[in-house]
mmCIF file of N, CA, C and O in Angstrom:
data_model
loop_
_atom_site.group_PDB
_atom_site.id
_atom_site.type_symbol
_atom_site.label_atom_id
_atom_site.label_comp_id
_atom_site.label_asym_id
_atom_site.label_seq_id
_atom_site.Cartn_x
_atom_site.Cartn_y
_atom_site.Cartn_z
ATOM 1 N N PRO A 91 -12.577 -13.645 5.820
ATOM 2 C CA PRO A 91 -11.969 -12.419 6.337
ATOM 3 C C PRO A 91 -12.943 -11.644 7.223
ATOM 4 O O PRO A 91 -14.130 -11.603 6.962
ATOM 5 N N ILE A 92 -12.394 -11.041 8.230
ATOM 6 C CA ILE A 92 -13.181 -10.158 9.085
ATOM 7 C C ILE A 92 -13.083 -8.737 8.546
ATOM 8 O O ILE A 92 -14.061 -8.011 8.500
ATOM 9 N N ALA A 93 -11.871 -8.355 8.122
ATOM 10 C CA ALA A 93 -11.665 -7.018 7.559
ATOM 11 C C ALA A 93 -10.419 -7.034 6.682
ATOM 12 O O ALA A 93 -9.490 -7.801 6.920
ATOM 13 N N MET A 94 -10.436 -6.189 5.663
ATOM 14 C CA MET A 94 -9.310 -6.012 4.767
ATOM 15 C C MET A 94 -9.196 -4.529 4.449
ATOM 16 O O MET A 94 -10.212 -3.874 4.229
ATOM 17 N N ARG A 95 -7.957 -4.028 4.426
ATOM 18 C CA ARG A 95 -7.768 -2.612 4.107
ATOM 19 C C ARG A 95 -6.462 -2.463 3.332
ATOM 20 O O ARG A 95 -5.437 -3.024 3.708
ATOM 21 N N PHE A 96 -6.515 -1.690 2.249
ATOM 22 C CA PHE A 96 -5.322 -1.376 1.471
ATOM 23 C C PHE A 96 -5.286 0.114 1.213
ATOM 24 O O PHE A 96 -6.264 0.706 0.790
ATOM 25 N N ASP A 97 -4.128 0.723 1.496
ATOM 26 C CA ASP A 97 -3.924 2.145 1.242
ATOM 27 C C ASP A 97 -2.822 2.269 0.193
ATOM 28 O O ASP A 97 -1.645 2.016 0.488
ATOM 29 N N LEU A 98 -3.191 2.629 -1.025
ATOM 30 C CA LEU A 98 -2.239 2.719 -2.125
ATOM 31 C C LEU A 98 -1.148 3.756 -1.847
ATOM 32 O O LEU A 98 0.020 3.536 -2.155
ATOM 33 N N ALA A 99 -1.513 4.873 -1.235
ATOM 34 C CA ALA A 99 -0.540 5.937 -0.981
ATOM 35 C C ALA A 99 0.606 5.464 -0.086
ATOM 36 O O ALA A 99 1.764 5.769 -0.330
ATOM 37 N N SER A 100 0.293 4.697 0.941
ATOM 38 C CA SER A 100 1.333 4.246 1.873
ATOM 39 C C SER A 100 1.812 2.828 1.581
ATOM 40 O O SER A 100 2.843 2.403 2.091
ATOM 41 N N GLY A 101 1.034 2.080 0.804
ATOM 42 C CA GLY A 101 1.372 0.686 0.531
ATOM 43 C C GLY A 101 1.044 -0.236 1.687
ATOM 44 O O GLY A 101 1.488 -1.377 1.736
ATOM 45 N N SER A 102 0.248 0.218 2.614
ATOM 46 C CA SER A 102 -0.114 -0.577 3.785
ATOM 47 C C SER A 102 -1.316 -1.469 3.469
ATOM 48 O O SER A 102 -2.333 -0.996 2.960
ATOM 49 N N PHE A 103 -1.190 -2.756 3.767
ATOM 50 C CA PHE A 103 -2.286 -3.708 3.590
ATOM 51 C C PHE A 103 -2.453 -4.467 4.892
ATOM 52 O O PHE A 103 -1.476 -4.959 5.467
ATOM 53 N N THR A 104 -3.686 -4.571 5.367
ATOM 54 C CA THR A 104 -3.980 -5.331 6.581
ATOM 55 C C THR A 104 -5.164 -6.250 6.313
ATOM 56 O O THR A 104 -6.173 -5.832 5.750
ATOM 57 N N LEU A 105 -5.004 -7.489 6.725
ATOM 58 C CA LEU A 105 -6.062 -8.492 6.646
ATOM 59 C C LEU A 105 -6.277 -9.038 8.038
ATOM 60 O O LEU A 105 -5.327 -9.439 8.704
ATOM 61 N N ARG A 106 -7.511 -9.029 8.502
ATOM 62 C CA ARG A 106 -7.873 -9.635 9.788
ATOM 63 C C ARG A 106 -8.802 -10.806 9.485
ATOM 64 O O ARG A 106 -9.729 -10.672 8.679
ATOM 65 N N PHE A 107 -8.534 -11.933 10.136
ATOM 66 C CA PHE A 107 -9.342 -13.122 9.862
ATOM 67 C C PHE A 107 -9.360 -14.040 11.071
ATOM 68 O O PHE A 107 -8.543 -13.909 11.987
ATOM 69 N N ASP A 108 -10.300 -14.972 11.054
ATOM 70 C CA ASP A 108 -10.438 -15.975 12.099
ATOM 71 C C ASP A 108 -9.800 -17.257 11.581
ATOM 72 O O ASP A 108 -10.332 -17.889 10.669
ATOM 73 N N ALA A 109 -8.653 -17.626 12.125
ATOM 74 C CA ALA A 109 -7.918 -18.798 11.645
ATOM 75 C C ALA A 109 -8.637 -20.085 12.026
ATOM 76 O O ALA A 109 -9.116 -20.235 13.145
ATOM 77 N N ASP A 110 -8.684 -21.009 11.085
ATOM 78 C CA ASP A 110 -9.295 -22.325 11.296
ATOM 79 C C ASP A 110 -8.280 -23.381 10.870
ATOM 80 O O ASP A 110 -8.125 -23.652 9.683
ATOM 81 N N PRO A 111 -7.566 -23.987 11.816
ATOM 82 C CA PRO A 111 -6.522 -24.949 11.465
ATOM 83 C C PRO A 111 -7.035 -26.237 10.826
ATOM 84 O O PRO A 111 -6.254 -27.001 10.271
ATOM 85 N N SER A 112 -8.349 -26.468 10.863
ATOM 86 C CA SER A 112 -8.894 -27.665 10.212
ATOM 87 C C SER A 112 -8.889 -27.509 8.683
ATOM 88 O O SER A 112 -9.003 -28.490 7.958
ATOM 89 N N ILE A 113 -8.732 -26.280 8.215
ATOM 90 C CA ILE A 113 -8.608 -26.040 6.778
ATOM 91 C C ILE A 113 -7.132 -26.177 6.434
ATOM 92 O O ILE A 113 -6.297 -25.407 6.901
ATOM 93 N N GLU A 114 -6.807 -27.179 5.635
ATOM 94 C CA GLU A 114 -5.401 -27.488 5.364
ATOM 95 C C GLU A 114 -4.741 -26.542 4.359
ATOM 96 O O GLU A 114 -3.534 -26.363 4.380
ATOM 97 N N ALA A 115 -5.525 -25.938 3.477
ATOM 98 C CA ALA A 115 -4.961 -25.047 2.459
ATOM 99 C C ALA A 115 -4.563 -23.721 3.105
ATOM 100 O O ALA A 115 -5.242 -23.219 3.999
ATOM 101 N N PRO A 116 -3.443 -23.139 2.658
ATOM 102 C CA PRO A 116 -3.040 -21.839 3.220
ATOM 103 C C PRO A 116 -3.917 -20.707 2.697
ATOM 104 O O PRO A 116 -4.557 -20.837 1.653
ATOM 105 N N ASN A 117 -3.934 -19.617 3.444
ATOM 106 C CA ASN A 117 -4.528 -18.385 2.934
ATOM 107 C C ASN A 117 -3.542 -17.825 1.922
ATOM 108 O O ASN A 117 -2.337 -17.832 2.161
ATOM 109 N N GLU A 118 -4.027 -17.345 0.797
ATOM 110 C CA GLU A 118 -3.153 -16.792 -0.224
ATOM 111 C C GLU A 118 -3.481 -15.326 -0.450
ATOM 112 O O GLU A 118 -4.645 -14.960 -0.583
ATOM 113 N N ILE A 119 -2.437 -14.518 -0.494
ATOM 114 C CA ILE A 119 -2.586 -13.082 -0.726
ATOM 115 C C ILE A 119 -1.760 -12.731 -1.955
ATOM 116 O O ILE A 119 -0.553 -12.983 -1.990
ATOM 117 N N PHE A 120 -2.403 -12.171 -2.960
ATOM 118 C CA PHE A 120 -1.710 -11.705 -4.156
ATOM 119 C C PHE A 120 -1.092 -10.354 -3.845
ATOM 120 O O PHE A 120 -1.774 -9.448 -3.377
ATOM 121 N N VAL A 121 0.203 -10.214 -4.091
ATOM 122 C CA VAL A 121 0.919 -8.969 -3.815
ATOM 123 C C VAL A 121 1.485 -8.442 -5.133
ATOM 124 O O VAL A 121 2.522 -8.904 -5.600
ATOM 125 N N PRO A 122 0.811 -7.478 -5.761
ATOM 126 C CA PRO A 122 1.314 -6.938 -7.026
ATOM 127 C C PRO A 122 2.603 -6.143 -6.815
ATOM 128 O O PRO A 122 2.821 -5.556 -5.755
ATOM 129 N N ALA A 123 3.449 -6.132 -7.812
ATOM 130 C CA ALA A 123 4.737 -5.444 -7.708
ATOM 131 C C ALA A 123 4.586 -3.918 -7.701
ATOM 132 O O ALA A 123 5.367 -3.219 -7.053
ATOM 133 N N HIS A 124 3.609 -3.398 -8.418
ATOM 134 C CA HIS A 124 3.459 -1.944 -8.596
ATOM 135 C C HIS A 124 3.494 -1.145 -7.290
ATOM 136 O O HIS A 124 4.252 -0.185 -7.181
ATOM 137 N N PRO A 125 2.699 -1.480 -6.273
ATOM 138 C CA PRO A 125 2.724 -0.670 -5.049
ATOM 139 C C PRO A 125 3.968 -0.893 -4.186
ATOM 140 O O PRO A 125 4.184 -0.193 -3.211
ATOM 141 N N TYR A 126 4.789 -1.902 -4.531
ATOM 142 C CA TYR A 126 5.941 -2.261 -3.708
ATOM 143 C C TYR A 126 7.221 -2.301 -4.554
ATOM 144 O O TYR A 126 7.842 -3.354 -4.717
ATOM 145 N N PRO A 127 7.647 -1.162 -5.093
ATOM 146 C CA PRO A 127 8.794 -1.151 -6.012
ATOM 147 C C PRO A 127 10.101 -1.616 -5.373
ATOM 148 O O PRO A 127 10.985 -2.111 -6.063
ATOM 149 N N HIS A 128 10.235 -1.488 -4.060
ATOM 150 C CA HIS A 128 11.453 -1.911 -3.357
ATOM 151 C C HIS A 128 11.179 -3.110 -2.451
ATOM 152 O O HIS A 128 11.961 -3.400 -1.544
ATOM 153 N N GLY A 129 10.047 -3.768 -2.688
ATOM 154 C CA GLY A 129 9.677 -4.910 -1.864
ATOM 155 C C GLY A 129 8.794 -4.495 -0.703
ATOM 156 O O GLY A 129 8.320 -3.358 -0.626
ATOM 157 N N TYR A 130 8.584 -5.419 0.208
ATOM 158 C CA TYR A 130 7.696 -5.166 1.342
ATOM 159 C C TYR A 130 8.135 -6.011 2.532
ATOM 160 O O TYR A 130 8.892 -6.971 2.404
ATOM 161 N N THR A 131 7.668 -5.615 3.688
ATOM 162 C CA THR A 131 7.836 -6.425 4.889
ATOM 163 C C THR A 131 6.463 -6.993 5.219
ATOM 164 O O THR A 131 5.429 -6.401 4.867
ATOM 165 N N ILE A 132 6.462 -8.132 5.862
ATOM 166 C CA ILE A 132 5.197 -8.758 6.214
ATOM 167 C C ILE A 132 5.239 -9.192 7.668
ATOM 168 O O ILE A 132 6.257 -9.673 8.159
ATOM 169 N N GLU A 133 4.141 -8.963 8.349
ATOM 170 C CA GLU A 133 3.996 -9.311 9.753
ATOM 171 C C GLU A 133 2.763 -10.191 9.865
ATOM 172 O O GLU A 133 1.683 -9.815 9.389
ATOM 173 N N ALA A 134 2.908 -11.370 10.465
ATOM 174 C CA ALA A 134 1.782 -12.295 10.639
ATOM 175 C C ALA A 134 2.011 -13.100 11.915
ATOM 176 O O ALA A 134 2.416 -14.263 11.870
ATOM 177 N N PRO A 135 1.784 -12.484 13.079
ATOM 178 C CA PRO A 135 2.024 -13.176 14.346
ATOM 179 C C PRO A 135 1.224 -14.473 14.458
ATOM 180 O O PRO A 135 0.083 -14.558 14.016
ATOM 181 N N LYS A 136 1.859 -15.481 15.037
ATOM 182 C CA LYS A 136 1.256 -16.802 15.274
ATOM 183 C C LYS A 136 0.935 -17.546 13.987
ATOM 184 O O LYS A 136 0.160 -18.491 13.994
ATOM 185 N N CYS A 137 1.505 -17.114 12.867
ATOM 186 C CA CYS A 137 1.289 -17.776 11.579
ATOM 187 C C CYS A 137 2.633 -17.977 10.892
ATOM 188 O O CYS A 137 3.600 -17.281 11.183
ATOM 189 N N GLU A 138 2.661 -18.913 9.976
ATOM 190 C CA GLU A 138 3.849 -19.152 9.159
ATOM 191 C C GLU A 138 3.653 -18.453 7.821
ATOM 192 O O GLU A 138 2.607 -18.594 7.188
ATOM 193 N N VAL A 139 4.649 -17.686 7.411
ATOM 194 C CA VAL A 139 4.599 -16.981 6.125
ATOM 195 C C VAL A 139 5.444 -17.755 5.131
ATOM 196 O O VAL A 139 6.598 -18.066 5.400
ATOM 197 N N GLN A 140 4.857 -18.071 3.979
ATOM 198 C CA GLN A 140 5.567 -18.781 2.918
ATOM 199 C C GLN A 140 5.553 -17.901 1.678
ATOM 200 O O GLN A 140 4.495 -17.484 1.227
ATOM 201 N N ARG A 141 6.765 -17.626 1.157
ATOM 202 C CA ARG A 141 6.861 -16.870 -0.087
ATOM 203 C C ARG A 141 8.143 -17.268 -0.793
ATOM 204 O O ARG A 141 9.131 -17.626 -0.168
ATOM 205 N N SER A 142 8.101 -17.181 -2.092
ATOM 206 C CA SER A 142 9.254 -17.524 -2.917
ATOM 207 C C SER A 142 9.665 -16.302 -3.717
ATOM 208 O O SER A 142 8.811 -15.505 -4.128
ATOM 209 N N ALA A 143 10.960 -16.170 -3.958
ATOM 210 C CA ALA A 143 11.464 -15.057 -4.761
ATOM 211 C C ALA A 143 10.787 -15.056 -6.132
ATOM 212 O O ALA A 143 10.641 -16.102 -6.761
ATOM 213 N N GLY A 144 10.334 -13.903 -6.562
ATOM 214 C CA GLY A 144 9.698 -13.779 -7.867
ATOM 215 C C GLY A 144 8.241 -14.194 -7.898
ATOM 216 O O GLY A 144 7.575 -14.058 -8.915
ATOM 217 N N ASP A 145 7.729 -14.705 -6.784
ATOM 218 C CA ASP A 145 6.331 -15.140 -6.729
ATOM 219 C C ASP A 145 5.497 -14.000 -6.152
ATOM 220 O O ASP A 145 5.845 -13.426 -5.130
ATOM 221 N N SER A 146 4.406 -13.668 -6.797
ATOM 222 C CA SER A 146 3.561 -12.566 -6.324
ATOM 223 C C SER A 146 2.492 -13.039 -5.345
ATOM 224 O O SER A 146 1.606 -12.280 -4.975
ATOM 225 N N CYS A 147 2.585 -14.284 -4.914
ATOM 226 C CA CYS A 147 1.610 -14.826 -3.975
ATOM 227 C C CYS A 147 2.298 -15.145 -2.649
ATOM 228 O O CYS A 147 3.337 -15.802 -2.621
ATOM 229 N N VAL A 148 1.717 -14.668 -1.548
ATOM 230 C CA VAL A 148 2.191 -14.984 -0.209
ATOM 231 C C VAL A 148 1.189 -15.957 0.390
ATOM 232 O O VAL A 148 -0.022 -15.763 0.275
ATOM 233 N N ARG A 149 1.701 -16.997 1.012
ATOM 234 C CA ARG A 149 0.840 -17.993 1.643
ATOM 235 C C ARG A 149 0.992 -17.886 3.159
ATOM 236 O O ARG A 149 2.106 -17.802 3.660
ATOM 237 N N ILE A 150 -0.141 -17.897 3.839
ATOM 238 C CA ILE A 150 -0.172 -17.775 5.292
ATOM 239 C C ILE A 150 -0.780 -19.050 5.861
ATOM 240 O O ILE A 150 -1.901 -19.419 5.507
ATOM 241 N N VAL A 151 -0.031 -19.719 6.735
ATOM 242 C CA VAL A 151 -0.493 -20.955 7.365
ATOM 243 C C VAL A 151 -0.628 -20.702 8.857
ATOM 244 O O VAL A 151 0.320 -20.258 9.509
ATOM 245 N N CYS A 152 -1.804 -20.991 9.396
ATOM 246 C CA CYS A 152 -2.064 -20.839 10.829
ATOM 247 C C CYS A 152 -2.391 -22.216 11.392
ATOM 248 O O CYS A 152 -3.332 -22.861 10.931
ATOM 249 N N ARG A 153 -1.634 -22.647 12.367
ATOM 250 C CA ARG A 153 -1.806 -23.993 12.920
ATOM 251 C C ARG A 153 -2.652 -24.011 14.196
ATOM 252 O O ARG A 153 -2.899 -25.065 14.758
ATOM 253 N N SER A 154 -3.105 -22.829 14.622
ATOM 254 C CA SER A 154 -3.989 -22.758 15.783
ATOM 255 C C SER A 154 -5.129 -21.788 15.487
ATOM 256 O O SER A 154 -4.986 -20.875 14.675
ATOM 257 N N ALA A 155 -6.244 -22.025 16.157
ATOM 258 C CA ALA A 155 -7.445 -21.207 15.935
ATOM 259 C C ALA A 155 -7.306 -19.862 16.632
ATOM 260 O O ALA A 155 -6.545 -19.710 17.590
ATOM 261 N N GLY A 156 -8.051 -18.895 16.132
ATOM 262 C CA GLY A 156 -8.093 -17.593 16.782
ATOM 263 C C GLY A 156 -8.048 -16.454 15.790
ATOM 264 O O GLY A 156 -7.838 -16.654 14.600
ATOM 265 N N LEU A 157 -8.274 -15.258 16.307
ATOM 266 C CA LEU A 157 -8.220 -14.069 15.471
ATOM 267 C C LEU A 157 -6.764 -13.772 15.134
ATOM 268 O O LEU A 157 -5.898 -13.789 16.006
ATOM 269 N N ARG A 158 -6.505 -13.520 13.851
ATOM 270 C CA ARG A 158 -5.155 -13.274 13.370
ATOM 271 C C ARG A 158 -5.175 -12.063 12.445
ATOM 272 O O ARG A 158 -6.220 -11.652 11.943
ATOM 273 N N TYR A 159 -3.976 -11.527 12.203
ATOM 274 C CA TYR A 159 -3.861 -10.467 11.207
ATOM 275 C C TYR A 159 -2.583 -10.656 10.412
ATOM 276 O O TYR A 159 -1.624 -11.279 10.864
ATOM 277 N N VAL A 160 -2.603 -10.106 9.209
ATOM 278 C CA VAL A 160 -1.441 -10.048 8.343
ATOM 279 C C VAL A 160 -1.299 -8.592 7.943
ATOM 280 O O VAL A 160 -2.279 -7.947 7.577
ATOM 281 N N ARG A 161 -0.067 -8.072 8.031
ATOM 282 C CA ARG A 161 0.164 -6.675 7.663
ATOM 283 C C ARG A 161 1.359 -6.602 6.717
ATOM 284 O O ARG A 161 2.427 -7.132 7.031
ATOM 285 N N LEU A 162 1.154 -5.977 5.574
ATOM 286 C CA LEU A 162 2.241 -5.706 4.632
ATOM 287 C C LEU A 162 2.547 -4.226 4.693
ATOM 288 O O LEU A 162 1.635 -3.405 4.805
ATOM 289 N N ARG A 163 3.841 -3.921 4.597
ATOM 290 C CA ARG A 163 4.269 -2.531 4.610
ATOM 291 C C ARG A 163 5.305 -2.350 3.515
ATOM 292 O O ARG A 163 6.196 -3.181 3.333
ATOM 293 N N ARG A 164 5.180 -1.269 2.788
ATOM 294 C CA ARG A 164 6.121 -0.963 1.714
ATOM 295 C C ARG A 164 7.515 -0.731 2.296
ATOM 296 O O ARG A 164 7.681 0.002 3.259
ATOM 297 N N ARG A 165 8.496 -1.378 1.701
ATOM 298 C CA ARG A 165 9.891 -1.161 2.092
ATOM 299 C C ARG A 165 10.403 0.046 1.305
ATOM 300 O O ARG A 165 10.148 0.155 0.109
ATOM 301 N N ASP A 166 11.136 0.931 1.966
ATOM 302 C CA ASP A 166 11.671 2.059 1.212
ATOM 303 C C ASP A 166 13.037 1.657 0.623
ATOM 304 O O ASP A 166 13.609 0.634 0.989
ATOM 305 N N ALA A 167 13.547 2.446 -0.261
ATOM 306 C CA ALA A 167 14.751 2.113 -1.016
ATOM 307 C C ALA A 167 15.983 1.956 -0.137
ATOM 308 O O ALA A 167 16.937 1.294 -0.516
ATOM 309 N N THR A 168 15.973 2.542 1.064
ATOM 310 C CA THR A 168 17.152 2.476 1.928
ATOM 311 C C THR A 168 17.133 1.308 2.905
ATOM 312 O O THR A 168 18.126 1.038 3.553
ATOM 313 N N GLU A 169 15.990 0.622 3.024
ATOM 314 C CA GLU A 169 15.903 -0.511 3.949
ATOM 315 C C GLU A 169 16.629 -1.723 3.382
ATOM 316 O O GLU A 169 16.495 -2.031 2.209
ATOM 317 N N PRO A 170 17.370 -2.431 4.224
ATOM 318 C CA PRO A 170 18.043 -3.641 3.738
ATOM 319 C C PRO A 170 17.025 -4.756 3.469
ATOM 320 O O PRO A 170 15.998 -4.827 4.130
ATOM 321 N N THR A 171 17.328 -5.574 2.486
ATOM 322 C CA THR A 171 16.477 -6.724 2.186
ATOM 323 C C THR A 171 16.851 -7.847 3.133
ATOM 324 O O THR A 171 18.010 -8.106 3.364
ATOM 325 N N ARG A 172 15.830 -8.519 3.679
ATOM 326 C CA ARG A 172 16.082 -9.637 4.597
ATOM 327 C C ARG A 172 15.796 -10.941 3.938
ATOM 328 O O ARG A 172 14.999 -11.157 3.169
#
Protein backbone atom coordinates (compact mmCIF):
# COMPACT_ATOMS: atom_id res chain seq x y z
CA PRO A 1 0.00 0.00 0.00
CA ILE A 2 1.02 3.56 -0.67
CA ALA A 3 -1.63 5.05 1.63
CA MET A 4 -4.68 3.97 3.59
CA ARG A 5 -7.25 6.16 5.31
CA PHE A 6 -10.43 5.35 7.24
CA ASP A 7 -12.82 7.90 8.72
CA LEU A 8 -15.24 6.23 11.15
CA ALA A 9 -17.54 9.27 11.29
CA SER A 10 -18.22 9.26 7.54
CA GLY A 11 -17.48 5.59 6.82
CA SER A 12 -15.07 6.60 4.07
CA PHE A 13 -12.16 4.24 3.37
CA THR A 14 -9.50 4.83 0.72
CA LEU A 15 -6.61 2.58 -0.23
CA ARG A 16 -3.95 3.67 -2.72
CA PHE A 17 -1.54 1.07 -4.04
CA ASP A 18 0.77 0.16 -6.90
CA ALA A 19 -0.85 -2.74 -8.78
CA ASP A 20 1.41 -5.62 -9.81
CA PRO A 21 -0.38 -8.03 -12.18
CA SER A 22 2.38 -10.63 -11.75
CA ILE A 23 0.95 -11.29 -8.29
CA GLU A 24 -1.91 -13.70 -8.94
CA ALA A 25 -3.62 -13.41 -5.53
CA PRO A 26 -6.20 -10.63 -5.17
CA ASN A 27 -5.89 -7.78 -2.72
CA GLU A 28 -8.27 -8.45 0.15
CA ILE A 29 -9.99 -5.79 2.23
CA PHE A 30 -11.91 -6.73 5.37
CA VAL A 31 -15.10 -4.66 5.60
CA PRO A 32 -16.71 -4.87 9.06
CA ALA A 33 -20.48 -4.50 9.23
CA HIS A 34 -20.50 -1.98 12.11
CA PRO A 35 -19.47 1.16 10.16
CA TYR A 36 -21.74 0.19 7.23
CA PRO A 37 -25.20 -0.60 8.68
CA HIS A 38 -26.92 -0.07 5.30
CA GLY A 39 -24.08 -1.43 3.19
CA TYR A 40 -21.51 0.44 1.15
CA THR A 41 -20.56 1.40 -2.36
CA ILE A 42 -17.14 0.60 -3.72
CA GLU A 43 -15.15 2.32 -6.44
CA ALA A 44 -12.02 0.68 -7.91
CA PRO A 45 -11.25 2.03 -11.40
CA LYS A 46 -9.28 -0.29 -13.71
CA CYS A 47 -9.76 -3.18 -11.25
CA GLU A 48 -12.24 -6.01 -10.85
CA VAL A 49 -14.19 -6.06 -7.58
CA GLN A 50 -15.21 -9.47 -6.23
CA ARG A 51 -17.58 -9.78 -3.30
CA SER A 52 -20.19 -12.24 -2.15
CA ALA A 53 -23.36 -11.57 -0.16
CA GLY A 54 -22.70 -12.04 3.54
CA ASP A 55 -18.93 -12.06 3.06
CA SER A 56 -17.01 -9.36 4.94
CA CYS A 57 -14.06 -9.61 2.57
CA VAL A 58 -13.80 -7.69 -0.71
CA ARG A 59 -11.28 -8.91 -3.26
CA ILE A 60 -9.66 -6.53 -5.74
CA VAL A 61 -8.01 -7.91 -8.88
CA CYS A 62 -5.88 -5.65 -11.08
CA ARG A 63 -4.78 -7.07 -14.42
CA SER A 64 -2.52 -4.15 -15.37
CA ALA A 65 0.28 -2.34 -13.57
CA GLY A 66 0.00 1.17 -12.23
CA LEU A 67 -1.18 3.31 -9.37
CA ARG A 68 -4.70 2.36 -8.30
CA TYR A 69 -7.17 3.25 -5.59
CA VAL A 70 -10.13 1.65 -3.89
CA ARG A 71 -12.76 3.79 -2.18
CA LEU A 72 -15.59 2.59 0.05
CA ARG A 73 -18.43 4.89 0.98
CA ARG A 74 -21.20 4.28 3.48
CA ARG A 75 -24.59 3.83 1.83
CA ASP A 76 -27.37 5.71 3.57
CA ALA A 77 -30.72 4.09 4.36
CA THR A 78 -32.48 5.72 1.39
CA GLU A 79 -30.02 4.60 -1.31
CA PRO A 80 -31.15 1.65 -3.41
CA THR A 81 -29.09 -1.53 -3.20
CA ARG A 82 -27.38 -2.49 -6.46
